[in-house]
Tab-separated table of C-alpha atoms in Angstrom:
chain	number	residue	atom	x	y	z
A	21	MET	CA	70.065	-45.807	0.364
A	22	ASN	CA	68.099	-42.493	0.087
A	23	SER	CA	64.989	-42.766	-2.273
A	24	LEU	CA	63.073	-40.189	-4.048
A	25	ASP	CA	59.166	-40.107	-4.015
A	26	LEU	CA	59.026	-39.122	-7.766
A	27	GLY	CA	55.135	-39.144	-7.732
A	28	GLY	CA	54.969	-36.720	-4.954
A	29	ILE	CA	57.610	-34.376	-6.278
A	30	TRP	CA	55.982	-34.226	-9.640
A	31	ARG	CA	52.440	-33.807	-8.104
A	32	ASP	CA	51.077	-36.836	-9.866
A	33	GLU	CA	48.361	-37.087	-7.252
A	34	GLU	CA	46.784	-33.878	-8.508
A	35	PRO	CA	44.020	-33.961	-11.061
A	36	GLY	CA	44.864	-33.492	-14.640
A	37	PRO	CA	44.332	-30.300	-16.701
A	38	ARG	CA	40.814	-29.402	-17.847
A	39	ARG	CA	40.736	-28.938	-21.562
A	40	VAL	CA	38.567	-26.156	-22.868
A	41	ASP	CA	37.519	-25.590	-26.546
A	42	LEU	CA	36.082	-22.252	-27.684
A	43	GLY	CA	35.785	-21.975	-31.515
A	44	PRO	CA	39.185	-21.918	-32.916
A	45	TRP	CA	40.683	-21.513	-29.433
A	46	SER	CA	41.817	-24.123	-27.246
A	47	LEU	CA	43.411	-24.270	-23.854
A	48	GLU	CA	43.972	-26.325	-20.602
A	49	LEU	CA	42.810	-24.978	-17.178
A	50	ARG	CA	45.428	-26.225	-14.695
A	51	ARG	CA	45.838	-26.085	-11.051
A	52	GLY	CA	46.201	-22.589	-9.355
A	53	GLY	CA	44.056	-21.026	-12.125
A	54	SER	CA	46.774	-21.367	-14.852
A	55	LEU	CA	45.334	-20.969	-18.369
A	56	SER	CA	47.976	-23.140	-20.083
A	57	ASN	CA	48.794	-24.290	-23.603
A	58	LEU	CA	46.701	-21.619	-25.525
A	59	THR	CA	46.329	-22.468	-29.224
A	60	PHE	CA	44.615	-20.936	-32.209
A	61	SER	CA	43.503	-23.245	-34.884
A	62	GLY	CA	45.895	-25.838	-33.522
A	63	VAL	CA	48.909	-23.464	-33.503
A	64	PRO	CA	50.480	-22.991	-30.078
A	65	VAL	CA	50.328	-19.214	-29.003
A	66	LEU	CA	50.974	-18.864	-25.203
A	67	ARG	CA	52.520	-21.273	-22.916
A	68	ALA	CA	50.382	-20.041	-19.982
A	69	VAL	CA	48.705	-16.998	-18.542
A	70	ARG	CA	48.429	-16.906	-14.781
A	71	GLY	CA	47.931	-14.498	-11.915
A	72	VAL	CA	50.347	-15.043	-8.928
A	73	LEU	CA	50.768	-13.479	-5.503
A	74	ARG	CA	54.247	-13.500	-4.165
A	75	ASP	CA	55.671	-12.532	-0.628
A	76	ARG	CA	58.840	-10.572	0.056
A	77	ASP	CA	61.055	-13.632	-0.346
A	78	TRP	CA	59.342	-14.309	-3.846
A	79	ARG	CA	57.497	-17.341	-2.738
A	80	THR	CA	54.209	-17.846	-4.495
A	81	ALA	CA	51.021	-17.985	-2.432
A	82	PRO	CA	48.839	-21.146	-3.046
A	83	ALA	CA	45.915	-20.319	-5.405
A	84	THR	CA	42.460	-22.046	-5.839
A	85	VAL	CA	39.989	-21.720	-8.671
A	86	LEU	CA	36.447	-21.243	-7.136
A	87	ASP	CA	34.391	-21.782	-10.151
A	88	VAL	CA	34.501	-22.422	-13.927
A	89	THR	CA	31.857	-21.942	-16.567
A	90	THR	CA	31.632	-21.892	-20.289
A	91	ARG	CA	28.629	-20.215	-21.946
A	92	ASP	CA	27.912	-18.645	-25.114
A	93	GLY	CA	31.384	-19.181	-26.316
A	94	GLU	CA	33.055	-17.628	-23.448
A	95	LEU	CA	35.110	-19.053	-20.500
A	96	ARG	CA	34.733	-17.601	-17.050
A	97	PHE	CA	36.304	-18.581	-13.834
A	98	GLN	CA	36.375	-17.098	-10.418
A	99	GLY	CA	39.772	-16.804	-9.083
A	100	PRO	CA	42.404	-17.655	-8.698
A	101	PHE	CA	41.967	-17.019	-4.977
A	102	HIS	CA	45.226	-16.687	-3.101
A	103	ASP	CA	45.646	-17.578	0.591
A	104	GLU	CA	48.340	-15.158	1.842
A	105	GLY	CA	49.187	-17.405	4.784
A	106	GLY	CA	49.403	-14.425	7.101
A	107	GLU	CA	49.848	-10.710	6.836
A	108	ASP	CA	53.019	-10.643	4.933
A	109	VAL	CA	53.464	-7.833	2.384
A	110	VAL	CA	52.737	-9.297	-1.044
A	111	ASP	CA	53.310	-8.534	-4.717
A	112	ALA	CA	50.617	-9.437	-7.257
A	113	THR	CA	51.520	-9.846	-11.005
A	114	TRP	CA	50.398	-11.538	-14.193
A	115	GLU	CA	52.899	-13.799	-15.884
A	116	ILE	CA	52.462	-14.823	-19.635
A	117	GLY	CA	54.659	-17.292	-21.281
A	118	ALA	CA	55.140	-16.901	-25.038
A	119	ARG	CA	55.179	-19.693	-27.458
A	120	ALA	CA	57.846	-18.537	-30.043
A	121	ASP	CA	61.045	-19.994	-31.626
A	122	ALA	CA	64.395	-18.205	-30.560
A	123	GLY	CA	65.112	-15.541	-33.326
A	124	THR	CA	61.627	-14.894	-34.102
A	125	PRO	CA	61.137	-11.232	-34.862
A	126	LEU	CA	59.112	-9.298	-32.279
A	127	ARG	CA	57.534	-5.932	-32.315
A	128	VAL	CA	57.005	-4.104	-29.143
A	129	ARG	CA	54.444	-1.238	-28.346
A	130	HIS	CA	55.436	1.030	-25.427
A	131	PRO	CA	52.880	2.985	-23.192
A	132	ASP	CA	53.621	6.134	-25.193
A	133	GLY	CA	52.516	4.501	-28.453
A	134	ALA	CA	55.988	4.048	-29.870
A	135	TRP	CA	57.019	0.781	-31.562
A	136	THR	CA	60.327	-1.034	-31.301
A	137	ALA	CA	61.668	-3.914	-33.526
A	138	SER	CA	63.192	-6.655	-31.487
A	139	GLU	CA	63.283	-10.471	-31.504
A	140	PHE	CA	63.122	-13.520	-29.130
A	141	PRO	CA	66.906	-13.939	-28.531
A	142	VAL	CA	68.655	-16.948	-29.578
A	143	ALA	CA	71.358	-16.760	-27.013
A	144	ILE	CA	70.136	-16.665	-23.501
A	145	ALA	CA	69.633	-12.844	-22.723
A	146	PRO	CA	71.178	-11.872	-19.491
A	147	HIS	CA	68.812	-8.952	-18.981
A	148	GLN	CA	65.137	-8.082	-20.316
A	149	PRO	CA	64.834	-8.343	-24.071
A	150	ALA	CA	61.985	-5.897	-23.985
A	151	ARG	CA	60.936	-3.254	-21.322
A	152	ASP	CA	58.055	-0.808	-20.884
A	153	VAL	CA	55.875	-3.125	-22.800
A	154	ALA	CA	52.146	-2.420	-23.611
A	155	GLU	CA	51.814	-4.794	-26.469
A	156	LEU	CA	53.809	-7.597	-28.304
A	157	ARG	CA	53.307	-8.939	-31.893
A	158	TRP	CA	55.007	-11.848	-33.532
A	159	SER	CA	54.172	-14.411	-36.064
A	160	ARG	CA	54.427	-18.258	-36.148
A	161	PRO	CA	53.687	-20.519	-39.258
A	162	GLY	CA	49.834	-20.320	-39.511
A	163	VAL	CA	49.158	-17.481	-37.084
A	164	ASP	CA	49.816	-13.826	-36.460
A	165	VAL	CA	49.856	-13.104	-32.592
A	166	ALA	CA	49.160	-9.833	-30.854
A	167	VAL	CA	49.058	-9.681	-26.956
A	168	GLU	CA	47.930	-6.511	-25.460
A	169	PHE	CA	48.545	-5.605	-21.755
A	170	ARG	CA	46.489	-3.116	-19.769
A	171	GLY	CA	46.415	-1.826	-16.161
A	172	ASP	CA	50.136	-2.018	-15.594
A	173	VAL	CA	53.516	-1.762	-17.376
A	174	PHE	CA	55.127	-5.041	-18.463
A	175	GLU	CA	58.388	-6.517	-19.453
A	176	LEU	CA	59.766	-9.528	-21.109
A	177	GLU	CA	62.277	-11.828	-19.513
A	178	ASP	CA	64.148	-14.955	-20.948
A	179	GLN	CA	63.229	-17.628	-18.504
A	180	ARG	CA	65.960	-19.968	-19.938
A	181	ASN	CA	68.151	-18.221	-17.346
A	182	TRP	CA	66.260	-20.432	-14.769
A	183	SER	CA	65.954	-23.470	-17.197
A	184	ASP	CA	62.490	-22.841	-18.226
A	185	ALA	CA	61.916	-23.372	-21.886
A	186	SER	CA	59.921	-20.115	-22.374
A	187	PHE	CA	60.006	-16.142	-22.512
A	188	LYS	CA	57.899	-14.647	-19.731
A	189	THR	CA	56.108	-11.255	-19.786
A	190	TYR	CA	55.253	-9.971	-16.395
A	191	SER	CA	54.220	-6.792	-14.469
A	192	THR	CA	55.312	-4.749	-12.505
A	193	PRO	CA	58.901	-3.837	-13.934
A	194	LEU	CA	61.555	-5.058	-11.516
A	195	SER	CA	62.968	-1.611	-11.573
A	196	GLU	CA	60.089	-0.475	-9.398
A	197	PRO	CA	60.199	-0.980	-5.652
A	198	PHE	CA	58.787	-4.385	-4.343
A	199	PRO	CA	56.820	-5.808	-2.739
A	200	VAL	CA	53.772	-3.566	-2.666
A	201	ARG	CA	51.292	-3.260	0.297
A	202	LEU	CA	47.764	-3.474	-0.747
A	203	GLU	CA	45.425	-2.118	1.700
A	204	PRO	CA	42.085	-3.903	2.575
A	205	GLY	CA	39.559	-3.122	-0.073
A	206	ALA	CA	42.161	-1.984	-2.637
A	207	VAL	CA	41.134	-2.964	-6.225
A	208	VAL	CA	43.812	-3.676	-8.982
A	209	ARG	CA	42.437	-4.211	-12.536
A	210	GLN	CA	44.621	-5.635	-15.234
A	211	GLN	CA	43.985	-7.182	-18.487
A	212	VAL	CA	45.647	-9.294	-21.119
A	213	VAL	CA	44.083	-9.231	-24.539
A	214	VAL	CA	45.262	-11.956	-27.088
A	215	ARG	CA	44.289	-11.630	-30.804
A	216	CYS	CA	45.280	-14.028	-33.518
A	217	ALA	CA	44.743	-14.119	-37.221
A	218	PRO	CA	45.542	-16.808	-39.668
A	219	ASN	CA	48.716	-16.232	-42.043
A	220	ALA	CA	50.223	-18.112	-44.962
A	221	LEU	CA	53.670	-18.657	-43.487
A	222	PRO	CA	54.829	-22.127	-44.543
A	223	ALA	CA	55.003	-24.738	-41.709
A	224	PRO	CA	58.519	-25.883	-40.842
A	225	VAL	CA	59.800	-29.263	-42.152
A	226	PRO	CA	59.188	-31.715	-39.334
A	227	ALA	CA	62.455	-32.930	-37.997
A	228	ARG	CA	63.442	-36.548	-38.608
A	229	PRO	CA	63.631	-38.899	-35.534
A	230	THR	CA	67.059	-38.904	-34.148
A	231	ARG	CA	68.794	-42.401	-33.886
A	232	VAL	CA	71.204	-42.970	-30.979
A	233	ASP	CA	73.927	-45.597	-31.371
A	234	LEU	CA	75.750	-46.800	-28.404
A	235	VAL	CA	79.324	-47.568	-29.108
A	236	VAL	CA	82.243	-48.522	-26.950
A	237	THR	CA	85.100	-45.787	-26.722
A	238	ASP	CA	88.180	-45.131	-24.707
A	239	GLU	CA	86.505	-41.973	-23.204
A	240	PRO	CA	86.749	-41.736	-19.362
A	241	LEU	CA	83.355	-42.195	-17.505
A	242	PRO	CA	82.068	-39.154	-15.695
A	243	GLN	CA	82.710	-39.032	-12.176
A	244	TRP	CA	79.624	-38.438	-9.883
A	245	GLY	CA	79.087	-36.950	-6.517
A	246	THR	CA	76.451	-36.074	-3.873
A	247	THR	CA	75.657	-33.560	-1.349
A	248	SER	CA	74.809	-36.056	1.285
A	249	ASP	CA	76.147	-39.455	2.419
A	250	VAL	CA	74.835	-42.209	0.375
A	251	GLU	CA	75.294	-45.678	1.408
A	252	GLY	CA	77.991	-47.705	-0.757
A	253	PHE	CA	78.875	-44.524	-2.837
A	254	ALA	CA	82.393	-43.544	-2.976
A	255	GLY	CA	82.418	-40.405	-5.258
A	256	PRO	CA	83.156	-36.874	-4.107
A	257	LEU	CA	80.974	-35.135	-1.595
A	258	LEU	CA	80.138	-31.501	-2.195
A	259	VAL	CA	79.970	-29.430	0.835
A	260	ASP	CA	79.068	-25.692	1.281
A	261	LEU	CA	81.107	-23.750	4.033
A	262	VAL	CA	79.259	-20.644	4.893
A	263	THR	CA	81.587	-18.465	7.077
A	264	ALA	CA	78.670	-16.427	8.389
A	265	ASP	CA	77.370	-19.729	10.083
A	266	PRO	CA	79.495	-20.342	13.129
A	267	GLU	CA	78.798	-24.125	12.688
A	268	TRP	CA	80.737	-24.508	9.337
A	269	PRO	CA	83.680	-26.258	11.157
A	270	GLY	CA	81.157	-28.763	12.372
A	271	VAL	CA	79.731	-29.161	8.762
A	272	LEU	CA	83.363	-29.739	7.479
A	273	GLU	CA	84.002	-32.292	10.351
A	274	ARG	CA	80.890	-34.388	9.405
A	275	ALA	CA	81.869	-34.389	5.817
A	276	ARG	CA	85.370	-35.468	6.732
A	277	ARG	CA	83.990	-38.403	8.687
A	278	CYS	CA	82.186	-39.568	5.567
A	279	GLY	CA	85.680	-40.812	4.327
A	280	ARG	CA	84.937	-39.404	0.803
A	281	PRO	CA	86.969	-36.911	-1.171
A	282	LEU	CA	85.406	-33.452	-0.944
A	283	ASP	CA	84.460	-30.666	-3.297
A	284	VAL	CA	84.439	-27.619	-1.207
A	285	ARG	CA	82.475	-24.432	-1.819
A	286	ILE	CA	83.441	-21.475	0.383
A	287	VAL	CA	80.797	-18.876	0.772
A	288	THR	CA	81.820	-15.529	2.276
A	289	ASP	CA	81.981	-11.928	1.448
A	290	ASP	CA	85.396	-11.344	3.231
A	291	PRO	CA	88.497	-12.497	1.218
A	292	ALA	CA	90.326	-12.702	4.574
A	293	GLU	CA	88.170	-15.684	5.589
A	294	VAL	CA	89.105	-17.736	2.619
A	295	GLY	CA	92.506	-18.753	3.933
A	296	ALA	CA	91.095	-19.937	7.135
A	297	VAL	CA	88.653	-22.239	5.454
A	298	VAL	CA	91.276	-23.709	3.264
A	299	ASN	CA	93.711	-24.232	6.243
A	300	ALA	CA	90.882	-25.959	8.052
A	301	THR	CA	90.802	-28.727	5.425
A	302	HIS	CA	94.426	-29.681	6.014
A	303	GLY	CA	94.562	-33.544	6.152
A	304	VAL	CA	91.424	-33.933	4.134
A	305	GLU	CA	91.375	-35.075	0.582
A	306	VAL	CA	89.821	-32.050	-1.279
A	307	LEU	CA	89.357	-32.551	-5.138
A	308	ARG	CA	88.098	-28.936	-5.846
A	309	PHE	CA	87.814	-25.615	-4.224
A	310	GLY	CA	85.359	-22.932	-5.200
A	311	VAL	CA	84.587	-19.705	-3.737
A	312	HIS	CA	81.221	-17.579	-3.925
A	313	SER	CA	80.119	-14.252	-2.424
A	314	ARG	CA	77.299	-14.819	0.175
A	315	THR	CA	75.592	-11.631	-1.068
A	316	THR	CA	75.952	-11.649	-4.914
A	317	HIS	CA	76.260	-15.585	-5.209
A	318	VAL	CA	79.202	-15.109	-7.818
A	319	SER	CA	82.957	-15.444	-7.542
A	320	THR	CA	84.326	-11.861	-7.384
A	321	PRO	CA	87.772	-11.077	-8.292
A	322	GLU	CA	88.793	-10.333	-4.786
A	323	LEU	CA	87.566	-13.714	-3.549
A	324	TRP	CA	89.189	-15.571	-6.495
A	325	ALA	CA	92.477	-13.858	-5.692
A	326	ALA	CA	92.204	-14.840	-2.039
A	327	LEU	CA	91.426	-18.523	-3.003
A	328	ARG	CA	94.257	-18.748	-5.454
A	329	ALA	CA	96.584	-17.500	-2.779
A	330	ALA	CA	95.322	-19.771	-0.252
A	331	CYS	CA	95.575	-22.772	-2.522
A	332	ALA	CA	99.088	-22.221	-3.770
A	333	GLY	CA	100.917	-25.514	-3.730
A	334	LEU	CA	97.852	-27.654	-3.584
A	335	THR	CA	96.765	-30.103	-6.168
A	336	ALA	CA	93.035	-29.356	-5.896
A	337	ASP	CA	91.210	-27.913	-8.859
A	338	LEU	CA	89.935	-24.304	-8.483
A	339	VAL	CA	86.513	-23.187	-9.898
A	340	ALA	CA	84.425	-20.002	-9.953
A	341	GLY	CA	81.226	-18.995	-11.104
A	342	ALA	CA	77.718	-18.618	-9.649
A	343	ARG	CA	76.060	-20.716	-6.924
A	344	SER	CA	72.511	-19.471	-7.484
A	345	HIS	CA	71.385	-19.773	-11.053
A	346	PHE	CA	72.792	-19.450	-14.608
A	347	THR	CA	71.227	-15.980	-14.479
A	348	GLU	CA	74.103	-14.481	-12.247
A	349	LEU	CA	76.835	-16.128	-14.377
A	350	ASN	CA	75.140	-14.740	-17.446
A	351	ARG	CA	75.003	-11.239	-15.985
A	352	THR	CA	78.656	-11.159	-14.620
A	353	VAL	CA	80.653	-12.402	-17.706
A	354	GLU	CA	83.234	-9.609	-17.048
A	355	VAL	CA	84.249	-10.985	-13.618
A	356	VAL	CA	84.732	-14.628	-14.558
A	357	PRO	CA	88.373	-15.452	-13.863
A	358	ALA	CA	90.307	-16.450	-16.932
A	359	ASP	CA	92.213	-19.421	-15.058
A	360	ALA	CA	89.067	-20.865	-13.644
A	361	GLY	CA	86.839	-23.841	-14.379
A	362	VAL	CA	83.351	-22.293	-14.502
A	363	VAL	CA	80.441	-23.709	-12.421
A	364	PHE	CA	76.717	-22.586	-12.016
A	365	ALA	CA	73.579	-23.907	-10.605
A	366	SER	CA	70.619	-24.709	-12.760
A	367	THR	CA	67.094	-24.619	-11.438
A	368	PRO	CA	64.553	-26.583	-13.438
A	369	GLN	CA	61.920	-26.380	-10.887
A	370	MET	CA	62.330	-22.708	-9.977
A	371	HIS	CA	58.898	-21.659	-11.187
A	372	ASP	CA	57.007	-24.923	-11.681
A	373	THR	CA	57.483	-28.386	-10.038
A	374	GLY	CA	55.398	-30.252	-12.661
A	375	ARG	CA	56.549	-33.181	-14.672
A	376	ASN	CA	56.275	-31.310	-18.043
A	377	GLN	CA	58.486	-28.557	-16.585
A	378	VAL	CA	61.296	-31.060	-15.766
A	379	LEU	CA	61.105	-32.687	-19.071
A	380	GLU	CA	61.122	-29.362	-21.118
A	381	ALA	CA	64.029	-28.076	-18.961
A	382	LEU	CA	66.397	-30.858	-20.271
A	383	THR	CA	67.115	-29.223	-23.590
A	384	VAL	CA	67.428	-25.833	-21.884
A	385	GLN	CA	70.153	-27.139	-19.498
A	386	GLU	CA	72.112	-28.213	-22.413
A	387	LEU	CA	71.913	-24.791	-23.782
A	388	THR	CA	73.003	-23.129	-20.647
A	389	ALA	CA	76.029	-25.562	-20.584
A	390	ARG	CA	76.958	-24.586	-24.086
A	391	GLN	CA	76.627	-20.847	-23.393
A	392	ALA	CA	78.887	-21.427	-20.091
A	393	VAL	CA	81.469	-22.757	-22.442
A	394	ALA	CA	81.150	-19.626	-24.720
A	395	ILE	CA	81.375	-17.475	-21.489
A	396	LEU	CA	84.672	-19.302	-20.471
A	397	LEU	CA	86.243	-18.826	-23.789
A	398	VAL	CA	85.428	-15.011	-23.623
A	399	ALA	CA	86.954	-14.917	-20.142
A	400	ARG	CA	90.034	-16.466	-21.419
A	401	ARG	CA	90.009	-14.223	-24.757
A	402	VAL	CA	90.918	-17.478	-26.302
A	403	SER	CA	94.532	-16.932	-24.891
A	404	ARG	CA	95.321	-20.699	-24.759
A	405	PRO	CA	93.629	-23.933	-25.913
A	406	GLY	CA	90.962	-25.357	-23.763
A	407	TRP	CA	88.472	-28.192	-23.912
A	408	SER	CA	85.162	-28.637	-22.747
A	409	ARG	CA	82.112	-30.816	-23.019
A	410	ALA	CA	78.401	-30.113	-22.419
A	411	PRO	CA	77.126	-32.178	-19.315
A	412	PRO	CA	74.239	-34.454	-19.527
A	413	PRO	CA	71.048	-32.746	-17.911
A	414	SER	CA	70.191	-33.764	-14.339
A	415	PRO	CA	67.560	-36.772	-14.408
A	416	PHE	CA	66.540	-35.942	-10.850
A	417	PRO	CA	63.445	-33.730	-10.287
A	418	GLY	CA	64.087	-30.857	-7.955
A	419	SER	CA	67.926	-30.811	-8.718
A	420	ARG	CA	69.966	-27.989	-9.611
A	421	ALA	CA	72.667	-28.554	-12.197
A	422	SER	CA	75.892	-26.752	-12.871
A	423	ALA	CA	78.499	-27.262	-15.531
A	424	SER	CA	82.135	-26.417	-15.646
A	425	ALA	CA	84.659	-26.308	-18.423
A	426	THR	CA	88.353	-26.320	-17.911
A	427	SER	CA	91.681	-26.436	-19.704
A	428	THR	CA	93.135	-29.169	-17.752
A	429	VAL	CA	93.343	-32.520	-19.287
A	430	SER	CA	95.235	-34.485	-16.856
A	431	ARG	CA	92.288	-35.819	-15.198
A	432	PRO	CA	88.905	-37.412	-16.565
A	433	PRO	CA	85.975	-35.147	-16.755
A	434	ALA	CA	83.451	-35.194	-13.990
A	435	CYS	CA	79.965	-34.504	-13.634
A	436	GLY	CA	77.836	-34.896	-10.558
A	437	CYS	CA	74.054	-35.299	-10.007
A	438	TRP	CA	72.975	-34.662	-6.299
A	439	PRO	CA	69.537	-36.331	-5.413
A	440	GLY	CA	66.923	-34.277	-3.719
A	441	SER	CA	68.303	-34.482	-0.192
A	442	THR	CA	69.219	-31.242	1.606
A	443	GLY	CA	71.864	-33.164	3.638
A	444	ARG	CA	70.445	-32.162	6.907
A	445	GLY	CA	71.579	-34.707	9.612
A	446	GLY	CA	74.145	-36.080	7.255
A	447	CYS	CA	77.641	-34.938	6.471
A	448	GLY	CA	76.897	-32.954	3.367
A	449	SER	CA	75.940	-29.378	2.792
A	450	ARG	CA	72.572	-27.799	3.538
A	451	ARG	CA	71.549	-26.805	0.068
A	452	ASP	CA	69.142	-28.413	-2.464
A	453	ALA	CA	70.523	-30.836	-4.841
A	454	PHE	CA	72.199	-29.913	-8.134
A	455	CYS	CA	74.834	-31.305	-10.613
A	456	ARG	CA	78.221	-30.178	-11.397
A	457	ARG	CA	80.849	-30.933	-13.975
A	458	GLY	CA	84.364	-30.204	-13.620
A	459	SER	CA	87.935	-31.634	-14.194
A	460	THR	CA	88.443	-34.170	-11.658
């Protein structure tokens, strides 16, 4: 049976963070030059400040801190130094993760000096809650926070779209062309200035510990599936059939030989190809069909219509949504079919592969699932009764989770957690692991 090296995935072999205390300030210096968990008089202020270097495919170049010194109440470190790994065109940016509760009022100063009143959104914002940012100000119980950005224009993004439990402020705005080529000798200077002052806002009442009682019910147990063949496992096998890949019939044949029911995802930009893929599954037990655009990663109305036509008379459930991130589902609510189960992928290790990131992402995965239910209800315009249940978060590091809610009640609910195997050499799909919940 496949096994996971959890210690390697969570980077347990790396040295722990270095704690630095400077007067009322405290922070942790982590791998790659990240200044993490910045606090003022014990109150959390920023999740992290880090400079990153990315290539054209948004991969982050490794970074190394060359030297760290503390003297006269100041912290100085040389770095982070990025190894570009070649001559790829790169994009450099600062990323600042704010520590603030959803719903907290926010004031935004723009480069022209004008101020705008906003807030850290409660619902996951599909687009940037604040653009053209020169300074952000907000308050937490015990401290007023002001963060000033110099040397570039920044914008605020809701990282919960990618399962991160934070709001990230970064440069340069995504509306500008990227990546940007920096010639040898070019100098880019940016500053992030953080100012804090005590306030008299009352501290929130600590939440009481939650007690969990396990009771026997007549509720059906979830059904689990994988993206690769697992010895002794009889649950459904999820397989991606990408029509642009001439080997997709072979992928389907390997999946068929596993002898397990299939959960098929058709990936194409041509609605005319959907029927051919569905026809190729004749004689195979398929529990569920879904279709996604290879370009936009979402189920377009044209693809959905083609799938419904191709599956007429079949008993398989049909699902739609996003195969990439919750982000794409959140940004395309208007195209979600009213008669589909909704699926999406969640990426708790999109920006960080550490253990803390995975643990913090658990609550965000619940939030994305609940918001997906709301998206489904909006798509249906509450035209008929439906039911749904938020799926459990994925316990596997590196997994991508997805949720669906449907109005069918004839079958027990299903959720799947796919371990971190890519399925290469097996009979499953070639994508990283994630979890789905449907109506099978």
